[in-house]
């Protein structure tokens, strides 16, 4: 049976950690789901790990639709989030048209978009239509050319802004939030103050769940993987075993360990 928003909320309320991984094609989606991953993210990180680009910016809506179709053709158990690509969120009409395609053509269960204050009207409109929304704060890969791949929220002013934006996104109707590369204490505070599941990546252990990029946990990333990730294939006899270990470690709280925390 497929995870639903209500089953994810139930996990969240009971304190069961939500295990999330990216997948971009049918073969991997099958084994990721089989390993017991709760949420599959068809991330625009596909631009980097699949297409070989240096950033996620070149990824198109057609491409995310295509990859979501491949994933959803075989995924029967995981909740599936599709990323809204760079510039598909510039205004309300563009956002709704793109989100509609990810749901209708891609078969996504939820749409994720980066940013806070800037996109409040878009989050509210999607929520009113009935599109489940995941927001994304902290390090925003689509803003890399302006801000770089840098930890966000180390200074008090930015930390306060991120917390405020998280609360505003929740009020606008966000159903879930990804926090990327922020100090663990800030992620813990945001998770505590919100009443929707918060999924962390490089954000410490005290969120409702964890997400990593598939290629990073299998050690097949082009170039250096982020320091908050872990190569699970190194200590596993097969890809299937590596995926299962990741799920187990998220559920038990063994991942992230102290060595995966950003300094
Ligand atoms: N392979 C891969 N893994 C990811 O986690 C990932 C992607 N690609 N692409 C999309 C975004 C971009 N992400 C990134 C990319 C680089 C860093 C990085 O270089 N971080 C430094 C820390 C920087 C600092 O200390 O300020 C690191 O050493 O981890 C972090 C997140 C996370 N996402
Ligand atoms: C890093 C995660 C959260 C993401 O947005 C992606 O894989 O594109
Ligand atoms: Mg992304």
Coordinates of C-alpha atoms and ligand atoms in Angstrom, one line a residue:
X1 CA 0.0 0.0 0.0
X2 CA 1.3 3.4 -0.9
X3 CA 2.2 5.9 1.8
X4 CA -0.3 8.8 2.0
X5 CA 0.0 12.2 3.5
X6 CA -2.1 11.0 6.3
X7 CA 0.1 8.0 7.0
X8 CA 3.2 10.2 6.9
X9 CA 1.4 12.6 9.4
X10 CA 0.7 9.6 11.6
X11 CA 4.4 8.6 11.5
X12 CA 5.3 12.1 12.4
X13 CA 2.9 12.3 15.3
X14 CA 4.1 8.9 16.7
X15 CA 7.8 10.0 16.4
X16 CA 8.7 7.4 13.8
X17 CA 11.5 8.9 11.6
X18 CA 10.7 9.3 8.0
X19 CA 13.3 7.9 5.6
X20 CA 13.6 9.6 2.3
X21 CA 15.9 9.1 -0.7
X22 CA 16.1 10.4 -4.2
X23 CA 15.5 8.2 -7.2
X24 CA 15.4 9.1 -10.8
X25 CA 14.5 6.0 -12.8
X26 CA 12.4 2.8 -12.6
X27 CA 15.2 0.4 -11.6
X28 CA 16.4 2.4 -8.6
X29 CA 12.9 3.4 -7.7
X30 CA 12.0 -0.3 -7.4
X31 CA 14.8 -1.1 -5.1
X32 CA 14.5 2.1 -3.1
X33 CA 10.9 1.4 -2.4
X34 CA 11.6 -2.3 -1.7
X35 CA 14.1 -1.2 1.0
X36 CA 11.3 0.5 2.9
X37 CA 12.0 4.1 2.0
X38 CA 8.9 6.1 3.0
X39 CA 9.4 9.0 0.6
X40 CA 11.0 9.1 -2.9
X41 CA 12.2 12.5 -4.0
X42 CA 12.6 13.0 -7.8
X43 CA 15.0 15.8 -7.1
X44 CA 16.4 18.3 -9.5
X45 CA 19.8 17.0 -8.2
X46 CA 19.3 14.7 -11.2
X47 CA 20.9 17.5 -13.1
X48 CA 24.2 16.9 -11.2
X49 CA 24.2 13.2 -10.5
X50 CA 22.5 11.9 -13.7
X51 CA 23.1 14.6 -16.3
X52 CA 26.6 15.7 -15.2
X53 CA 25.9 19.4 -14.8
X54 CA 27.7 21.5 -12.1
X55 CA 24.4 22.8 -10.7
X56 CA 20.7 22.0 -10.8
X57 CA 19.8 25.1 -12.8
X58 CA 19.8 23.5 -16.3
X59 CA 17.1 20.9 -15.3
X60 CA 13.9 21.4 -17.2
X61 CA 10.2 20.7 -16.3
X62 CA 10.0 18.2 -19.1
X63 CA 12.9 16.3 -17.6
X64 CA 11.5 16.1 -14.1
X65 CA 8.2 15.0 -15.6
X66 CA 10.0 12.3 -17.5
X67 CA 12.0 11.1 -14.5
X68 CA 8.9 11.1 -12.2
X69 CA 7.0 9.0 -14.8
X70 CA 9.8 6.4 -14.7
X71 CA 9.8 6.3 -10.9
X72 CA 6.0 6.2 -10.5
X73 CA 5.7 3.5 -13.2
X74 CA 7.1 1.0 -10.7
X75 CA 6.8 2.6 -7.2
X76 CA 3.9 1.1 -5.3
X77 CA 4.8 1.9 -1.7
X78 CA 6.6 5.2 -1.3
X79 CA 5.1 8.8 -1.3
X80 CA 6.7 10.5 -4.3
X81 CA 7.8 14.2 -4.3
X82 CA 8.8 15.9 -7.5
X83 CA 11.0 19.0 -7.5
X84 CA 9.8 22.1 -9.3
X85 CA 12.8 23.1 -11.5
X86 CA 14.6 26.5 -11.4
X87 CA 12.4 29.4 -12.8
X88 CA 9.2 27.3 -12.9
X89 CA 8.2 29.1 -9.7
X90 CA 8.7 32.7 -11.0
X91 CA 5.0 33.6 -10.8
X92 CA 1.7 32.1 -9.7
X93 CA 0.5 31.0 -13.2
X94 CA 3.8 29.4 -14.2
X95 CA 4.0 27.6 -10.8
X96 CA 0.5 26.2 -11.0
X97 CA 0.9 25.1 -14.6
X98 CA 4.2 23.3 -13.8
X99 CA 2.9 21.7 -10.6
X100 CA -0.1 20.5 -12.5
X101 CA 2.2 18.8 -15.0
X102 CA 4.3 17.1 -12.3
X103 CA 1.0 15.7 -10.8
X104 CA -0.9 14.9 -14.0
X105 CA 1.8 13.7 -16.4
X106 CA 4.5 12.7 -13.9
X107 CA 2.2 11.1 -11.4
X108 CA 3.9 12.8 -8.4
X109 CA 2.1 12.8 -5.1
X110 CA 3.6 16.1 -3.9
X111 CA 5.5 19.0 -5.4
X112 CA 8.5 20.6 -3.7
X113 CA 9.7 24.2 -4.3
X114 CA 12.6 26.2 -2.9
X115 CA 12.2 29.5 -0.9
X116 CA 10.2 31.3 1.7
X117 CA 8.5 34.6 1.7
X118 CA 8.8 34.9 -2.1
X119 CA 6.6 31.9 -2.8
X120 CA 3.9 32.2 -0.1
X121 CA 1.1 33.0 -2.6
X122 CA 2.1 30.0 -4.7
X123 CA 2.1 27.6 -1.7
X124 CA -1.4 28.9 -0.7
X125 CA -2.8 28.5 -4.2
X126 CA -1.4 24.9 -4.5
X127 CA -2.8 24.0 -1.1
X128 CA -6.3 25.4 -2.1
X129 CA -6.3 23.4 -5.3
X130 CA -5.4 20.2 -3.3
X131 CA -1.8 19.8 -4.4
X132 CA 0.3 18.5 -1.5
X133 CA 3.2 21.0 -1.0
X134 CA 6.7 20.4 0.3
X135 CA 8.8 23.6 1.0
X136 CA 12.6 23.8 1.1
X137 CA 14.6 26.2 3.2
X138 CA 18.2 26.7 4.2
X139 CA 20.7 26.0 1.5
X140 CA 18.8 26.5 -1.7
X141 CA 20.6 24.8 -4.6
X142 CA 18.7 26.8 -7.2
X143 CA 20.2 30.0 -5.7
X144 CA 23.8 28.6 -5.8
X145 CA 25.1 31.3 -8.3
X146 CA 24.1 34.0 -5.8
X147 CA 24.8 32.3 -2.4
X148 CA 27.1 29.3 -3.1
X149 CA 26.8 25.8 -1.5
X150 CA 27.2 27.3 2.0
X151 CA 25.6 26.4 5.3
X152 CA 22.8 28.8 6.0
X153 CA 21.5 30.2 9.3
X154 CA 24.7 30.3 11.3
X155 CA 24.1 34.0 12.1
X156 CA 21.3 35.1 14.3
X157 CA 19.6 37.2 11.7
X158 CA 19.4 34.5 9.1
X159 CA 18.4 31.9 11.7
X160 CA 15.5 34.1 12.8
X161 CA 14.4 34.6 9.1
X162 CA 14.5 30.9 8.3
X163 CA 12.3 30.1 11.4
X164 CA 9.9 32.9 10.5
X165 CA 9.6 31.7 6.9
X166 CA 9.0 28.1 8.0
X167 CA 6.1 29.3 10.1
X168 CA 4.7 31.4 7.3
X169 CA 5.0 28.5 4.8
X170 CA 3.2 26.3 7.2
X171 CA 0.4 28.9 7.6
X172 CA 0.2 29.2 3.8
X173 CA -0.6 25.5 3.6
X174 CA 2.8 23.6 3.3
X175 CA 2.4 19.9 4.3
X176 CA 6.1 19.2 4.7
X177 CA 9.4 21.0 4.9
X178 CA 12.9 20.1 3.8
X179 CA 15.7 21.9 5.7
X180 CA 19.1 21.8 4.0
X181 CA 22.5 22.6 5.5
X182 CA 21.5 24.5 8.6
X183 CA 22.9 24.2 12.1
X184 CA 21.4 21.2 14.0
X185 CA 20.1 23.4 16.9
X186 CA 18.2 25.6 14.4
X187 CA 16.7 22.6 12.6
X188 CA 15.6 21.1 16.0
X189 CA 13.9 24.4 17.0
X190 CA 12.1 24.7 13.7
X191 CA 11.0 21.0 13.9
X192 CA 9.7 21.6 17.4
X193 CA 7.8 24.8 16.5
X194 CA 6.1 23.4 13.4
X195 CA 3.3 20.9 13.3
X196 CA 4.2 19.4 9.9
X197 CA 7.0 16.8 9.2
X198 CA 10.4 18.4 8.7
X199 CA 12.9 16.4 6.7
X200 CA 16.6 17.3 7.2
X201 CA 19.7 17.0 4.9
X202 CA 22.8 18.2 6.6
X203 CA 20.6 19.6 9.4
X204 CA 21.3 17.3 12.3
X205 CA 19.5 14.4 13.9
X206 CA 16.5 16.2 15.5
X207 CA 14.2 16.5 12.5
X208 CA 11.2 14.3 11.7
X209 CA 13.2 12.5 9.0
X210 CA 16.2 12.5 6.8
X211 CA 16.8 12.7 3.0
X212 CA 19.9 12.0 1.0
X213 CA 20.8 11.8 -2.6
X214 CA 20.9 8.2 -3.8
X215 CA 24.2 8.5 -5.6
X216 CA 25.9 9.8 -2.5
X217 CA 24.9 6.8 -0.4
X218 CA 26.1 4.4 -3.2
X219 CA 29.4 6.2 -3.6
X220 CA 28.7 7.0 -7.3
X221 CA 28.5 10.8 -7.1
X222 CA 30.5 12.7 -9.8
X223 CA 33.1 14.5 -7.7
X224 CA 33.1 15.0 -4.0
X225 CA 29.9 14.1 -2.2
X226 CA 28.7 16.5 0.5
X227 CA 30.3 16.0 3.9
X228 CA 26.9 15.3 5.6
X229 CA 26.2 12.3 3.4
X230 CA 27.4 8.7 4.0
X231 CA 28.5 6.0 1.6
X232 CA 26.5 2.9 2.6
X233 CA 27.8 0.7 -0.1
X234 CA 31.2 0.7 1.5
X235 CA 29.9 -1.4 4.4
X236 CA 27.4 -3.5 2.4
X237 CA 27.6 -6.5 0.1
X238 CA 25.0 -5.2 -2.4
X239 CA 23.0 -2.1 -3.4
X240 CA 19.9 -3.6 -1.8
X241 CA 21.7 -4.1 1.5
X242 CA 23.1 -0.5 1.4
X243 CA 19.6 0.9 0.8
X244 CA 18.2 -1.1 3.7
X245 CA 21.0 0.0 6.1
X246 CA 20.2 3.6 5.3
X247 CA 16.5 3.1 6.1
X248 CA 17.4 1.2 9.3
X249 CA 19.8 3.9 10.4
X250 CA 17.3 6.7 9.8
X251 CA 14.6 4.8 11.7
X252 CA 17.0 4.0 14.7
X253 CA 18.5 7.4 14.7
X254 CA 22.0 6.0 14.0
X255 CA 22.1 8.3 10.9
X256 CA 23.1 11.1 11.0
X257 CA 26.0 10.4 13.5
X258 CA 28.2 13.2 14.8
X259 CA 30.6 12.8 11.9
X260 CA 27.8 13.7 9.5
X261 CA 27.0 16.9 11.3
X262 CA 28.1 20.1 9.6
X263 CA 30.6 22.1 11.7
Ligands
LIG1 N1 25.3 14.6 -5.1 C1 24.5 15.6 -4.5 N2 24.2 15.5 -3.2 C2 23.4 16.4 -2.6 O1 23.2 16.3 -1.4 C3 22.9 17.5 -3.5 C4 23.2 17.5 -4.8 N3 24.1 16.5 -5.3 N4 22.7 18.5 -5.7 C5 21.7 19.3 -5.2 C6 21.9 19.7 -3.8 C7 23.2 20.6 -3.6 N5 23.6 20.1 -2.4 C8 24.9 20.5 -1.8 C9 26.0 20.6 -2.6 C10 27.2 20.9 -2.1 C11 27.3 21.1 -0.7 C12 28.7 21.4 -0.2 O2 29.7 21.5 -0.9 N6 28.8 21.5 1.1 C13 30.0 21.6 1.9 C14 29.9 22.5 3.1 C15 29.9 23.9 2.8 C16 30.1 24.8 4.0 O3 30.7 24.3 4.9 O4 29.7 25.9 4.0 C17 30.4 20.2 2.4 O5 31.6 20.0 2.6 O6 29.5 19.4 2.6 C18 26.2 21.0 0.1 C19 25.0 20.7 -0.5 C20 22.8 19.2 -1.8 N7 22.2 18.5 -2.9
LIG2 C1 18.9 17.7 -1.9 C2 17.4 17.4 -2.0 C3 16.6 17.8 -0.8 C4 16.9 17.9 -3.3 O1 16.2 18.9 -3.4 C5 17.3 17.3 -4.5 O2 17.8 16.1 -4.5 O3 17.1 17.9 -5.6
LIG3 MG1 16.2 19.8 -5.3

